[in-house]
Short mmCIF file of C-alpha atoms and ligand atoms in Angstrom, two decimals:
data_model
loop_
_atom_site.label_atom_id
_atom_site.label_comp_id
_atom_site.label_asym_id
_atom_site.label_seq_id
_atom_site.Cartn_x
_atom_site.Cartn_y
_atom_site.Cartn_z
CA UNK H 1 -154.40 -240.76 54.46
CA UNK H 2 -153.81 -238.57 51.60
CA UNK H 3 -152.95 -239.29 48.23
CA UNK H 4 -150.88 -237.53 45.99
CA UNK H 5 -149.23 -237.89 42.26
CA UNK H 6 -146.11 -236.53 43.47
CA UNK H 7 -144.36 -236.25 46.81
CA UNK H 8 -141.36 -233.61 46.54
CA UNK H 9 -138.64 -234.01 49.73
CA UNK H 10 -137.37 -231.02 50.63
CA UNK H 11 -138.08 -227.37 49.05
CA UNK H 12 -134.17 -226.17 48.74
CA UNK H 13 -133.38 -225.12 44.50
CA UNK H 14 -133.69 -229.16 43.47
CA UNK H 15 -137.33 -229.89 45.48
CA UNK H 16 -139.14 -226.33 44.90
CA UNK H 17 -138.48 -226.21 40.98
CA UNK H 18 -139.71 -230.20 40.89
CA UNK H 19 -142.87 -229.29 42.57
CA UNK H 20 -143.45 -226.46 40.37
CA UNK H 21 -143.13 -228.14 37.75
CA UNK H 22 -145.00 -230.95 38.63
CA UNK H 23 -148.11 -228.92 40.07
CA UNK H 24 -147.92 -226.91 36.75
CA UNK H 25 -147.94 -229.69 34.67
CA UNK H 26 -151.39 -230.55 36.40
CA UNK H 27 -150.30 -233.66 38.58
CA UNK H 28 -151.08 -232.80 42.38
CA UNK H 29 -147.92 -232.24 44.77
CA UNK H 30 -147.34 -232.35 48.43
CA UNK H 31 -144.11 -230.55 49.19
CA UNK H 32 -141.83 -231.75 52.54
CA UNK H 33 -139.74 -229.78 54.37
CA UNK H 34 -138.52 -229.97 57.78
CA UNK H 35 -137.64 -226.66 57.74
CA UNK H 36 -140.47 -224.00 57.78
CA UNK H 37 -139.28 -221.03 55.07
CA UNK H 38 -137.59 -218.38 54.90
CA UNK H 39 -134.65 -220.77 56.75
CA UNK H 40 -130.92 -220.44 56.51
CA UNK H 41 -128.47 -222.77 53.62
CA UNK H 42 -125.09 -222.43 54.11
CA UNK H 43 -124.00 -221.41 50.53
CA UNK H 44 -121.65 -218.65 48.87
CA UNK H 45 -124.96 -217.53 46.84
CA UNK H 46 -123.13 -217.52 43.75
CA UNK H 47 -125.46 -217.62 40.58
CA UNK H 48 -123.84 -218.53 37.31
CA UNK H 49 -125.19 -217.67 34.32
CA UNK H 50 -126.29 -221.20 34.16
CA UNK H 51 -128.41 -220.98 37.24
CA UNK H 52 -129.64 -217.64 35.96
CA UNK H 53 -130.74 -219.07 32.77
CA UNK H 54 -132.52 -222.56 34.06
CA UNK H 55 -134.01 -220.46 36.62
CA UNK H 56 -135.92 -218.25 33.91
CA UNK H 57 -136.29 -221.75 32.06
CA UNK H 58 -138.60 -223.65 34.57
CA UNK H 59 -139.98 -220.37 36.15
CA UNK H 60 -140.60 -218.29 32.98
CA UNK H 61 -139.28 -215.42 34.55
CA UNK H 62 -135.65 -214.20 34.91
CA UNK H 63 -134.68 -213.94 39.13
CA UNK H 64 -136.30 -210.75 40.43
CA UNK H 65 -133.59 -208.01 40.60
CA UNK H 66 -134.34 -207.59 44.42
CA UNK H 67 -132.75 -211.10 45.51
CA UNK H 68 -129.40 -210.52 43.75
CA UNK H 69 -126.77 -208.10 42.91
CA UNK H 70 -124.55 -208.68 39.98
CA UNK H 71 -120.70 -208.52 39.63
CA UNK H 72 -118.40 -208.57 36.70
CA UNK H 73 -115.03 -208.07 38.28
CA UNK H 74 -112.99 -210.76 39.97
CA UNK H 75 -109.90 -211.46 40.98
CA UNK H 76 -108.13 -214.77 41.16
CA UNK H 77 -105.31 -215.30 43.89
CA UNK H 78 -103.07 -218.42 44.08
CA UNK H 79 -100.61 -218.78 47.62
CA UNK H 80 -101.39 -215.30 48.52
CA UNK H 81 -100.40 -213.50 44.90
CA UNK H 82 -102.80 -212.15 42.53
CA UNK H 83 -102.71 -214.26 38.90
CA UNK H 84 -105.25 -211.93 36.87
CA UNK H 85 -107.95 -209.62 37.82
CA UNK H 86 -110.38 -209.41 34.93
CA UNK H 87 -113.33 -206.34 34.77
CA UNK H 88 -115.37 -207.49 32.02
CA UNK H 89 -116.40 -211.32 32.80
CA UNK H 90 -119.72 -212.62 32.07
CA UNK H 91 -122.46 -211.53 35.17
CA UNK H 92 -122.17 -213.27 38.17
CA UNK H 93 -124.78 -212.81 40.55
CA UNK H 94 -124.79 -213.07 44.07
CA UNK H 95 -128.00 -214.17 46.45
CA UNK H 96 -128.72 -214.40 50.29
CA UNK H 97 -130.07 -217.87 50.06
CA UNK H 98 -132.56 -217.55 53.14
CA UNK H 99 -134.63 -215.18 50.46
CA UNK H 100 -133.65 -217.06 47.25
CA UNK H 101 -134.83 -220.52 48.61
CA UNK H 102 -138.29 -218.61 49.68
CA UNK H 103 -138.56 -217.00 46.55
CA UNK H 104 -138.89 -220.47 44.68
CA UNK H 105 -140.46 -222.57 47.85
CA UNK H 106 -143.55 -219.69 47.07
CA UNK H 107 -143.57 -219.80 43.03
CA UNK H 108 -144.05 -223.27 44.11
CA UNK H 109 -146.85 -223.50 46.80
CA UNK H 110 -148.51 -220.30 44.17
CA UNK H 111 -148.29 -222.95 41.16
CA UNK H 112 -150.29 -225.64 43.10
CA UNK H 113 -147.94 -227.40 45.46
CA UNK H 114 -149.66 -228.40 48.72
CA UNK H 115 -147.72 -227.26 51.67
CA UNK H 116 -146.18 -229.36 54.21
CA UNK H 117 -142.86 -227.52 54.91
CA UNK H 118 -142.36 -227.66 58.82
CA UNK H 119 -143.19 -231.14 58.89
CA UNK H 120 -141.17 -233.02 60.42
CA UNK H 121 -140.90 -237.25 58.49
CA UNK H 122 -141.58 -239.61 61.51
CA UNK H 123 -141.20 -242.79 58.70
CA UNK H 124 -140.65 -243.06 55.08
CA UNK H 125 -141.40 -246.13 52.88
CA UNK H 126 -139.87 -245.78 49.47
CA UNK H 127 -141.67 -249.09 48.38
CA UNK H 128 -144.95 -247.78 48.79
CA UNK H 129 -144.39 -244.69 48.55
CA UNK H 130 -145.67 -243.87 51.61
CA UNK H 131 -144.78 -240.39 54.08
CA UNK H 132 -145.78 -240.42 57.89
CA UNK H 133 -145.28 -237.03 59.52
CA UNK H 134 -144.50 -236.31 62.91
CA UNK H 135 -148.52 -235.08 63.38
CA UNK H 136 -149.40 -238.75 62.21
CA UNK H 137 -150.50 -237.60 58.64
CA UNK H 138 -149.87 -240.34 56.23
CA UNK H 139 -149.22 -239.05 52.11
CA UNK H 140 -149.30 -241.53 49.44
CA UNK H 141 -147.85 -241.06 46.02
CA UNK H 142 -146.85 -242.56 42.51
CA UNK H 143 -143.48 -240.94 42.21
CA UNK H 144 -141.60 -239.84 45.38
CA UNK H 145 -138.77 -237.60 44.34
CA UNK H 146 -136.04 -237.16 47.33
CA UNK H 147 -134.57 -233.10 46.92
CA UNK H 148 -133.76 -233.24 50.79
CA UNK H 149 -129.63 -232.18 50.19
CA UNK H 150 -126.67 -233.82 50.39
CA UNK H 151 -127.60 -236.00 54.18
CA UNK H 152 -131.02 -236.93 52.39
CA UNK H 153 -133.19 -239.49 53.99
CA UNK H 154 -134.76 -240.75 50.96
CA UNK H 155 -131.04 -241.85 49.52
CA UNK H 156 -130.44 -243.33 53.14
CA UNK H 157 -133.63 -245.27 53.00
CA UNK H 158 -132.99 -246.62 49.17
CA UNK H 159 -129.44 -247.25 49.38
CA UNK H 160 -127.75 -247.14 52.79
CA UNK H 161 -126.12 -243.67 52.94
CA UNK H 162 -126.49 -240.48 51.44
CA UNK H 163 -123.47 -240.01 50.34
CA UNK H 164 -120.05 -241.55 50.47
CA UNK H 165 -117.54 -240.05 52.97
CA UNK H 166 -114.42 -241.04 51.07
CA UNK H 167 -114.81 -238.70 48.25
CA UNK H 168 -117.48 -235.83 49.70
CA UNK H 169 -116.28 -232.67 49.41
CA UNK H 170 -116.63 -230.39 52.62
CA UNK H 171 -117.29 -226.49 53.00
CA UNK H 172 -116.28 -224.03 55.50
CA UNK H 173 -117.77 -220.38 55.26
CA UNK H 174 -118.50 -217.13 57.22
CA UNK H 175 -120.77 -214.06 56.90
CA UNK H 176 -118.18 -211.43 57.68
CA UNK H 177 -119.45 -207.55 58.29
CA UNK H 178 -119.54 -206.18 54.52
CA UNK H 179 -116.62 -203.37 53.97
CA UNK H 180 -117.36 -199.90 52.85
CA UNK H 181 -116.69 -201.07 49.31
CA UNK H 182 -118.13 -204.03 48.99
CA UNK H 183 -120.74 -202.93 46.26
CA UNK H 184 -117.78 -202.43 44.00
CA UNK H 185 -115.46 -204.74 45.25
CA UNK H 186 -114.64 -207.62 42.89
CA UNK H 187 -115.35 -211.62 43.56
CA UNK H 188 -112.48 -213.06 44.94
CA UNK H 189 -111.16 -216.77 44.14
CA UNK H 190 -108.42 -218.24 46.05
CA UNK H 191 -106.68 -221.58 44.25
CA UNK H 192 -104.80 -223.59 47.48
CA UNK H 193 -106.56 -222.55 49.79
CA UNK H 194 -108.04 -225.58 50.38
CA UNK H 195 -106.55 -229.40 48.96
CA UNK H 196 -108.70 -230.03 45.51
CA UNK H 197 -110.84 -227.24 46.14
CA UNK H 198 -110.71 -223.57 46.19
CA UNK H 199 -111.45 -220.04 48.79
CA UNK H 200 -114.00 -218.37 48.23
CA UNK H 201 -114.48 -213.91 49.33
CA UNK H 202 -118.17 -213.04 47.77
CA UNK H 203 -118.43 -209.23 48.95
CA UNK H 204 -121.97 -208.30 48.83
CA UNK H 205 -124.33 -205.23 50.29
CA UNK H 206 -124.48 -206.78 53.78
CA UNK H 207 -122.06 -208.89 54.11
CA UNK H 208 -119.05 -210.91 52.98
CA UNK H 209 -119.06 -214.54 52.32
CA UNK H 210 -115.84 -215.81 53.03
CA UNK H 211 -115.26 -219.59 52.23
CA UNK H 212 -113.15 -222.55 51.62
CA UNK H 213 -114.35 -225.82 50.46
CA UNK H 214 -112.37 -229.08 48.85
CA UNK H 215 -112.47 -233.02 48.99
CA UNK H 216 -112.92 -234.00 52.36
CA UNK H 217 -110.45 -236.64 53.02
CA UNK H 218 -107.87 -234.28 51.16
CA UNK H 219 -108.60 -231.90 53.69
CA UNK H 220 -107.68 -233.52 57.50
CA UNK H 221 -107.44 -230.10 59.12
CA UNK H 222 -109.94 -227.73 57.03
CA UNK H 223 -110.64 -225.54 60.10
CA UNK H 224 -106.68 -224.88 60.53
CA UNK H 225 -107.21 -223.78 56.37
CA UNK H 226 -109.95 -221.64 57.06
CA UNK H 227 -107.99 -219.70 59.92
CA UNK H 228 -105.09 -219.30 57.60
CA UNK H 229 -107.35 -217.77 55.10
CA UNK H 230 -109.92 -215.15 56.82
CA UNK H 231 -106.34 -213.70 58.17
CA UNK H 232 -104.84 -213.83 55.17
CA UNK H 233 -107.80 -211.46 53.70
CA UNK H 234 -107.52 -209.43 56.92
CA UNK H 235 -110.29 -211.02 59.35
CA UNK H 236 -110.47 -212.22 62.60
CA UNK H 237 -108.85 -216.02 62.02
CA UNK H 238 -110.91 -217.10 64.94
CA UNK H 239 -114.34 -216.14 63.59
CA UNK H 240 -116.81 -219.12 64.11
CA UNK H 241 -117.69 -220.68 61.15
CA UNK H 242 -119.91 -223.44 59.60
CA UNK H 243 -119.52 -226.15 57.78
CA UNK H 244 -121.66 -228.54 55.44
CA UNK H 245 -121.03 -231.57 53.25
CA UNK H 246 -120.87 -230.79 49.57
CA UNK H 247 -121.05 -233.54 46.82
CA UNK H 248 -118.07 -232.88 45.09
CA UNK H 249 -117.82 -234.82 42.23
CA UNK H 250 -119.66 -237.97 43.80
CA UNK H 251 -122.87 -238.11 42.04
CA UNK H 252 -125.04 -241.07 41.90
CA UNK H 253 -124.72 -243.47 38.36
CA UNK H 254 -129.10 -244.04 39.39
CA UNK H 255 -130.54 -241.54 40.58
CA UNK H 256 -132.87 -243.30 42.56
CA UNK H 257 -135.12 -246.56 41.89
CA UNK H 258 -138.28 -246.99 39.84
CA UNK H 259 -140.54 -244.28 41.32
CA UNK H 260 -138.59 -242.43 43.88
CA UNK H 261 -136.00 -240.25 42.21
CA UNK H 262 -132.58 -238.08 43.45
CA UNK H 263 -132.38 -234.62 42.87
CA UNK H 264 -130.28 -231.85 43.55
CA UNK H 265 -127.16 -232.48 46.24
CA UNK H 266 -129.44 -235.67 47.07
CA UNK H 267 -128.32 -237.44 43.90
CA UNK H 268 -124.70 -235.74 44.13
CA UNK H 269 -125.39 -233.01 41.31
CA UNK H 270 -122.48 -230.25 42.18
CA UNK H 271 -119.99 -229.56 39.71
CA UNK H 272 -116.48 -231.07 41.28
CA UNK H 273 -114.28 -228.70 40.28
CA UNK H 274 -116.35 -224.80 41.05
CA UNK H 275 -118.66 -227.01 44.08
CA UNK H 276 -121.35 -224.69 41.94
CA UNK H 277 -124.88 -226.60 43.09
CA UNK H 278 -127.50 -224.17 42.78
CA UNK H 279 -128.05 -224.86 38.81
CA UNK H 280 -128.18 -228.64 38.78
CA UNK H 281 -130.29 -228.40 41.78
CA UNK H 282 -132.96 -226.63 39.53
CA UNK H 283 -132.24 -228.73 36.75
CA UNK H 284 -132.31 -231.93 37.93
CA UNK H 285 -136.23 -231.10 39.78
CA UNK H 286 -137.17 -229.67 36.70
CA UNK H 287 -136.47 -232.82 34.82
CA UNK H 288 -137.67 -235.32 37.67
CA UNK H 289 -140.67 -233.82 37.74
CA UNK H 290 -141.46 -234.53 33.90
CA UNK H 291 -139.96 -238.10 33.84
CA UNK H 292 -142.58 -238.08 36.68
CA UNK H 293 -145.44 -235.81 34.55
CA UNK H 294 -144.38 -238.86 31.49
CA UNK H 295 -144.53 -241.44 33.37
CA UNK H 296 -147.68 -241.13 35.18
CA UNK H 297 -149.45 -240.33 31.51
CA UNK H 298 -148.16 -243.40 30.28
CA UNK H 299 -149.41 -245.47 33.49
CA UNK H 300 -146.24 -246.26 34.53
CA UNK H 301 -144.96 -244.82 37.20
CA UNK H 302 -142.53 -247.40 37.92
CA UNK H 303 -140.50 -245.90 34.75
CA UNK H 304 -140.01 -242.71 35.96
CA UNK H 305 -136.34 -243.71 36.69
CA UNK H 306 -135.50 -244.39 33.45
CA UNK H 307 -137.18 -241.29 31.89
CA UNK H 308 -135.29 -239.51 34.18
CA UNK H 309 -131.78 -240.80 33.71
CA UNK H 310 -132.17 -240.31 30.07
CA UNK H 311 -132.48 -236.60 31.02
CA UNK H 312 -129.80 -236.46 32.91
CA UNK H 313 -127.42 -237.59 30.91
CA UNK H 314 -125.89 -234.26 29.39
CA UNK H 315 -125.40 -233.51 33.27
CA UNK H 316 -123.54 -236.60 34.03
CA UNK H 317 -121.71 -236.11 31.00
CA UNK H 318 -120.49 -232.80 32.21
CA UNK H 319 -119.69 -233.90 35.98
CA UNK H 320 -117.36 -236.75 34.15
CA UNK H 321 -115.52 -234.05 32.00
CA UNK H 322 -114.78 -232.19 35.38
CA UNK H 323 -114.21 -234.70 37.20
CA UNK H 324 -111.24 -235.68 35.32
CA UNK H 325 -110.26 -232.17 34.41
CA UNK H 326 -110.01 -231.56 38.43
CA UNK H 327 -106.97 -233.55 38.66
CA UNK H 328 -105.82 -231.01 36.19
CA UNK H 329 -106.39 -227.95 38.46
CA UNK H 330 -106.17 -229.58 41.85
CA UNK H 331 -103.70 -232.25 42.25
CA UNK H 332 -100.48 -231.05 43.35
CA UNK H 333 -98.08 -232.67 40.46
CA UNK H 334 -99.89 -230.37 38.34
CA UNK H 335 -101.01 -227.69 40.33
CA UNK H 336 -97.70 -225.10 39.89
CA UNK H 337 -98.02 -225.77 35.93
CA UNK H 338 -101.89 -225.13 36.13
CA UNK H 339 -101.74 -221.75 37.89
CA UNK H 340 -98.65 -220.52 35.78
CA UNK H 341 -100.67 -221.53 32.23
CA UNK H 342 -103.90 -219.85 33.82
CA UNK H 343 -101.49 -216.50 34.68
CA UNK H 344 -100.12 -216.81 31.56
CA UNK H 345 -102.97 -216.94 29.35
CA UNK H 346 -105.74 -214.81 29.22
CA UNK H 347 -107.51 -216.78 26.48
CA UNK H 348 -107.33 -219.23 29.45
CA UNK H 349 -109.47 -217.55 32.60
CA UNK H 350 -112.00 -215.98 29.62
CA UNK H 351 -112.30 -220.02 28.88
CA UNK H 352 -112.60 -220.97 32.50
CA UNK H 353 -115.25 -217.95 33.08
CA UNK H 354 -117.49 -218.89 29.92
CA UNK H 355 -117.60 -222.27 31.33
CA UNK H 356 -118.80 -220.76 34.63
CA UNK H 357 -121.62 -218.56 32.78
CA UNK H 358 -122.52 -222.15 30.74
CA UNK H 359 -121.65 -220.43 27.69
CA UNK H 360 -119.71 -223.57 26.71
CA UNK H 361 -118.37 -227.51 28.21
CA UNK H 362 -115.77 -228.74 30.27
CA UNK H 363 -114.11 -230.87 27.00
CA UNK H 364 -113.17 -227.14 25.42
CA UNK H 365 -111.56 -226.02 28.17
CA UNK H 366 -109.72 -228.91 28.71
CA UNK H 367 -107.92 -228.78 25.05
CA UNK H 368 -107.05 -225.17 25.87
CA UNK H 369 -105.21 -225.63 28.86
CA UNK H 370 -103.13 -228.40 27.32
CA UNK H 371 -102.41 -226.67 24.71
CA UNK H 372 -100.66 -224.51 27.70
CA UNK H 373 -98.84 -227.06 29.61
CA UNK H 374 -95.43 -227.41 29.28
CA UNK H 375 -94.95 -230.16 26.61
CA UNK H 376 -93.70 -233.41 28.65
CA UNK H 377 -96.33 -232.54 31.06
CA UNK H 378 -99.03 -231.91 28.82
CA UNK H 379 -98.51 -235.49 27.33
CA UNK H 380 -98.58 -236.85 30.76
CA UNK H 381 -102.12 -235.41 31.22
CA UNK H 382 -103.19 -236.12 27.72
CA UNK H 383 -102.86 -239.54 28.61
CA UNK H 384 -104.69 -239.51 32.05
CA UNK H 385 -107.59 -237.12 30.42
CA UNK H 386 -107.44 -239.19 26.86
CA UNK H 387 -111.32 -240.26 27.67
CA UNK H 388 -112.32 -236.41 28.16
CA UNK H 389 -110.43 -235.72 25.29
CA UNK H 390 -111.55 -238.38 22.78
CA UNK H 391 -115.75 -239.49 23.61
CA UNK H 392 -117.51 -240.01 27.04
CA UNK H 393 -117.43 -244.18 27.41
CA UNK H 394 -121.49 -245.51 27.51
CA UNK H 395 -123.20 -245.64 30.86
CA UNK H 396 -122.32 -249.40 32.61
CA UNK H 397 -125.99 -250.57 33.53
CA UNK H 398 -125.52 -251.37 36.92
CA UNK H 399 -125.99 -249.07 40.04
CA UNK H 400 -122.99 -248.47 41.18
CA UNK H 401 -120.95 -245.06 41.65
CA UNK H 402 -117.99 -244.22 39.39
CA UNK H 403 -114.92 -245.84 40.85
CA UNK H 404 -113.10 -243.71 43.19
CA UNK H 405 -109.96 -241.71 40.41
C1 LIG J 501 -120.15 -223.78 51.93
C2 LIG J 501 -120.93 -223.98 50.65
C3 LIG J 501 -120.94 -222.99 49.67
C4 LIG J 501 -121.65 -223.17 48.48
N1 LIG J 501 -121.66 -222.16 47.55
C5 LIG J 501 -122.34 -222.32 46.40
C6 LIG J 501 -122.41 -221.26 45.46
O1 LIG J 501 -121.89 -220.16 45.67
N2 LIG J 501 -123.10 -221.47 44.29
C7 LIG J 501 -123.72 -222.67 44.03
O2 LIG J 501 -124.30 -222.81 42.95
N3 LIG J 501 -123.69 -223.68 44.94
C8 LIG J 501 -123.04 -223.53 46.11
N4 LIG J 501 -123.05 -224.54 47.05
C9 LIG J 501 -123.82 -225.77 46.76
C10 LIG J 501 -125.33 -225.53 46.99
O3 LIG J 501 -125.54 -224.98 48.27
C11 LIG J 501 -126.11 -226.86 46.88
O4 LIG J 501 -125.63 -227.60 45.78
C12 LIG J 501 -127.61 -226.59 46.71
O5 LIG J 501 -128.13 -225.99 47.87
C13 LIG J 501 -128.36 -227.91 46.45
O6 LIG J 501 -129.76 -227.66 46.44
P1 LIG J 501 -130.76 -228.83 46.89
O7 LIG J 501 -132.13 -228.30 46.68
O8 LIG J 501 -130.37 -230.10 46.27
O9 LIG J 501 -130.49 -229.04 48.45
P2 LIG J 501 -130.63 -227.98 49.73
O10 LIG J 501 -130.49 -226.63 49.22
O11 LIG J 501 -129.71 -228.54 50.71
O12 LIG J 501 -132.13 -228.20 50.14
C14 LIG J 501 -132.54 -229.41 50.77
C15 LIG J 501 -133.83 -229.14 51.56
O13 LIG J 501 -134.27 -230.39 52.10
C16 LIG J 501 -134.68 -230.21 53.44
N5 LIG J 501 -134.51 -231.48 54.13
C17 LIG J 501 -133.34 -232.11 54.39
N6 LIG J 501 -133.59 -233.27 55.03
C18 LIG J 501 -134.92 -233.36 55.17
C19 LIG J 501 -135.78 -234.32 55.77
N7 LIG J 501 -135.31 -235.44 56.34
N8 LIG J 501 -137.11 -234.10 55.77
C20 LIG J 501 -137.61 -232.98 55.20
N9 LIG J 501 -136.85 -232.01 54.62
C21 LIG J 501 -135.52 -232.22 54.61
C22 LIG J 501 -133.80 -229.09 53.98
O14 LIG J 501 -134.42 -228.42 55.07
C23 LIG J 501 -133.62 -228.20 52.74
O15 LIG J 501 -134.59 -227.16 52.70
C24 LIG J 501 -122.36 -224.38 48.25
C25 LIG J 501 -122.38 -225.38 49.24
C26 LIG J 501 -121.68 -225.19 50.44
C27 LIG J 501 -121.72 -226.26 51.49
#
C-alpha cells in the first residue's frame, strides 16, 4: 500500500492542472488515468482567451505555439443565412486535444506527479480514501480529488450518478478532411442547429471539426440534426460521427464531500450556453488542489470541501448568469428576436465575443441584449432574468442541484 497526500482521478485539463499544482506546492500526488497518454477527447479544441490565460496562470507559461493555431475571423449563421461575419475578434485558438491533454498530463508527471495513467480502478472507497488498481496496487490519500469527466466514477461512488440525464447536454462531432483554405478560413457558428445549443465548423491545418451539441432531452433525434448540418456545409451527411455527454449547465451545488472533491466536467463545470469546458476544467484543478495544499497545512483535510467551494464561487456565479441568459438565446419564444437583435447590433456579437475571450461577465451582456429586444418582449425577459439582472441570491446550504428552469 502506498500513501499519498493527494490522489488526482483522471489527467484530462481539470486532473493534470490539480496534480501540478498539488505536486508543486510540495504535497506528493499519484495521478489516475485509465487511459495511457497521448489518447483521443472528443472536443472542438476551441481555446478562449480564458483558457489561454488560466492556462499561463497555473503553468507559468503561455500554451506552446506548436499545439494551437489562432483565428480571428468568424462567421455566425442562423437557419442557413449568414447574421455577421466579423475579422477582428479577440484570438481564438484552436488545439488537437490528443496533444493538448499530453502537453499538461507531462508538465504534470515533470512537476512531481507520480504516474499511474493506464491503470485501470478495480475499487474505489471515497471514505477512506482508498484506490485499488486493476494490478492489485492499493493508494491511500488525504484528499481524493475526482477530474475523471463528465461519467466520473468518483461522483458515482459519492452520490449515485455522475450526472443527471434530464438536463445533460449532448455533443455530436466529426474530423472532416481539412479544405485547401482552411488556414484562412474563418470559425464558423451555427445558432439552430441543434435545440438550446449551437453547430459548430472549427477549420484547422488537418482537419475540420464539424459539430453540434445542445440539451439532451431537447434534442430526441440529434443524429437526424447532425446529418442535416454536415450537408448543409457541403459534407457527406452520412459521415460517422461521435458523440459524448457534455454538462451543460448542470453543475454540482457541492462539489464533492469533505476530502474528495469534483473537478472539471466531473463536478458539471461547462459553461451552458458556448458548452466551452476546457477553462473551468483548469480552473477548477487548480483551485482543488490548494483547498487541498490549505487544508492539509491546517491538519484538516476533512475541510478541503469547504475551502474549495469558497473558490468556486465566482464560477458558479457565472454558470447561474448563463444559465438564465440561455433561455434568452435558446428557447424558441425568444429565439427569432435573439438572432434579429444579434444581426442587428454589432455592439452586440463584439459583447458576446469579449465574453468568450473572458474579457468581461455574463450580467453585461445580458443588459445589452435587452436593451435590443423589442420592448413588450424585453419586459417579458426582464422579468424571467430579474435575478441576473439585480444580485446572484446566497448559496442554499444543502447539497442539492439547482432546480431544473
Ligand atoms: C463534442 C464536444 C465538443 C467540445 N468542444 C469544446 C471546445 O471547443 N472548447 C472547450 O473549452 N470545451 C469543449 N468541450 C468540453 C470539454 O471537452 C470538456 O469540458 C473538458 O474536456 C473537461 O475536462 P476534464 O478534465 O474535466 O475531463 P476530460 O477531459 O473528460 O478528462 C477526464 C479524464 O478522466 C479519465 N477517466 C475517466 N474515467 C476514469 C476512470 N474511471 N478511471 C480513471 N480515469 C478515468 C479519462 O480517460 C480522461 O482522461 C466539448 C465537449 C464535447 C463533448
Amino acid at each position: 500500500m502506498t500513501a499519498f497526500d493527494v490522489i488526482v482521478i483522471g489527467a484530462g485539463p481539470a486532473g493534470a492542472a490539480a496534480a501540478f499544482t498539488a505536486a508543486r506546492g510540495g504535497l506528493s500526488v499519484a495521478l489516475i488515468d485509465k487511459a495511457r497518454f497521448p489518447r483521443e477527447k472528443l472536443c472542438g479544441g476551441g481555446l478562449t482567451g480564458r483558457s489561454y490565460s488560466y492556462f499561463a496562470q497555473i503553468y507559468g507559461t503561455p500554451v506552446p505555439a506548436a499545439l494551437i493555431e489562432t483565428k480571428t475571423a468568424v462567421t455566425f449563421h442562423a437557419f442557413g443565412q449568414e447574421l455577421a461575419r466579423i475579422n477582428d475578434m479577440p484570438a481564438m485558438h484552436m488545439a488537437m486535444r490528443r496533444s493538448f491533454d499530453d502537453d499538461m498530463y507531462r508538465r504534470a508527471v515533470a512537476g512531481g506527479a507520480v504516474d499511474f495513467t493506464g491503470s485501470r480502478i478495480a475499487a474505489l472507497d471515497v471514505d477512506q480514501p482508498c484506490v485499488t488498481l486493476g494490478d492489485g496496487t492499493r493508494l491511500t490519500a488525504r484528499v481524493l480529488i475526482g477530474a475523471d469527466g463528465v461519467n466520473s466514477q468518483v461522483a458515482r461512488a459519492l452520490f449515485g450518478a455522475s450526472h443527471d440525464r434530464t438536463r445533460v447536454g449532448f455533443g455530436l462531432e466529426v474530423e472532416a478532411p481539412a479544405a485547401p483554405d482552411n488556414l484562412t478560413a474563418p470559425l464558423r457558428i451555427d445558432f439552430g442547429a441543434a435545440e438550446w445549443g449551437y453547430g459548430w465548423h472549427f477549420p484547422k491545418s488537418g482537419s475540420s471539426t464539424i459539430g453540434i451539441g445542445g440539451v439532451l432531452s431537447r434534442n430526441p433525434d440529434l443524429k437526424t440534426a447532425m446529418s442535416a448540418y454536415l450537408a448543409q456545409l457541403g459534407h457527406d451527411p452520412a459521415m460517422p460521427c461521435k458523440g459524448h455527454f457534455l454538462p451543460f449547465g448542470d453543475f454540482r451545488r457541492r462539489a464533492g464531500r469533505r476530502a474528495v472533491l469534483l473537478a472539471g466536467d466531473a463536478a458539471g463545470l461547462v459553461d451552458p450556453i458556448t458548452g466551452e469546458g476546457i477553462a473551468y476544467a483548469m480552473k477548477s484543478g487548480q483551485l482543488a488542489a490548494q483547498a487541498a495544499i490549505e487544508a492539509l497545512a491546517a491538519g484538516q483535510a476533512d475541510r478541503a470541501l469547504h475551502l474549495y467551494q469558497q473558490k468556486l464561487r465566482p464560477i458558479h456565479k457565472a454558470l447561474r448568469q448563463a444559465r438564465r441568459l440561455r433561455q434568452l438565446i435558446f428557447a424558441p419564444v425568444f429565439q427569432a428576436s435573439f438572432v434579429r437583435a444579434f444581426r442587428g447590433s454589432g455592439t452586440l456579437r463584439h459583447l458576446y465575443l469579449r465574453l468568450l475571450a473572458g474579457e468581461i461577465e455574463y450580467d453585461q451582456v445580458a443588459r445589452a441584449t435587452l436593451r435590443r429586444l423589442p420592448r413588450v418582449l424585453g419586459q417579458v425577459v426582464a422579468r424571467r432574468l430579474s435575478p441576473l439582472l439585480r444580485r446572484e441570491r446566497p448559496e442554499p446550504r444543502n447539497g442539492t442541484r439547482d432546480r431544473p428552469h
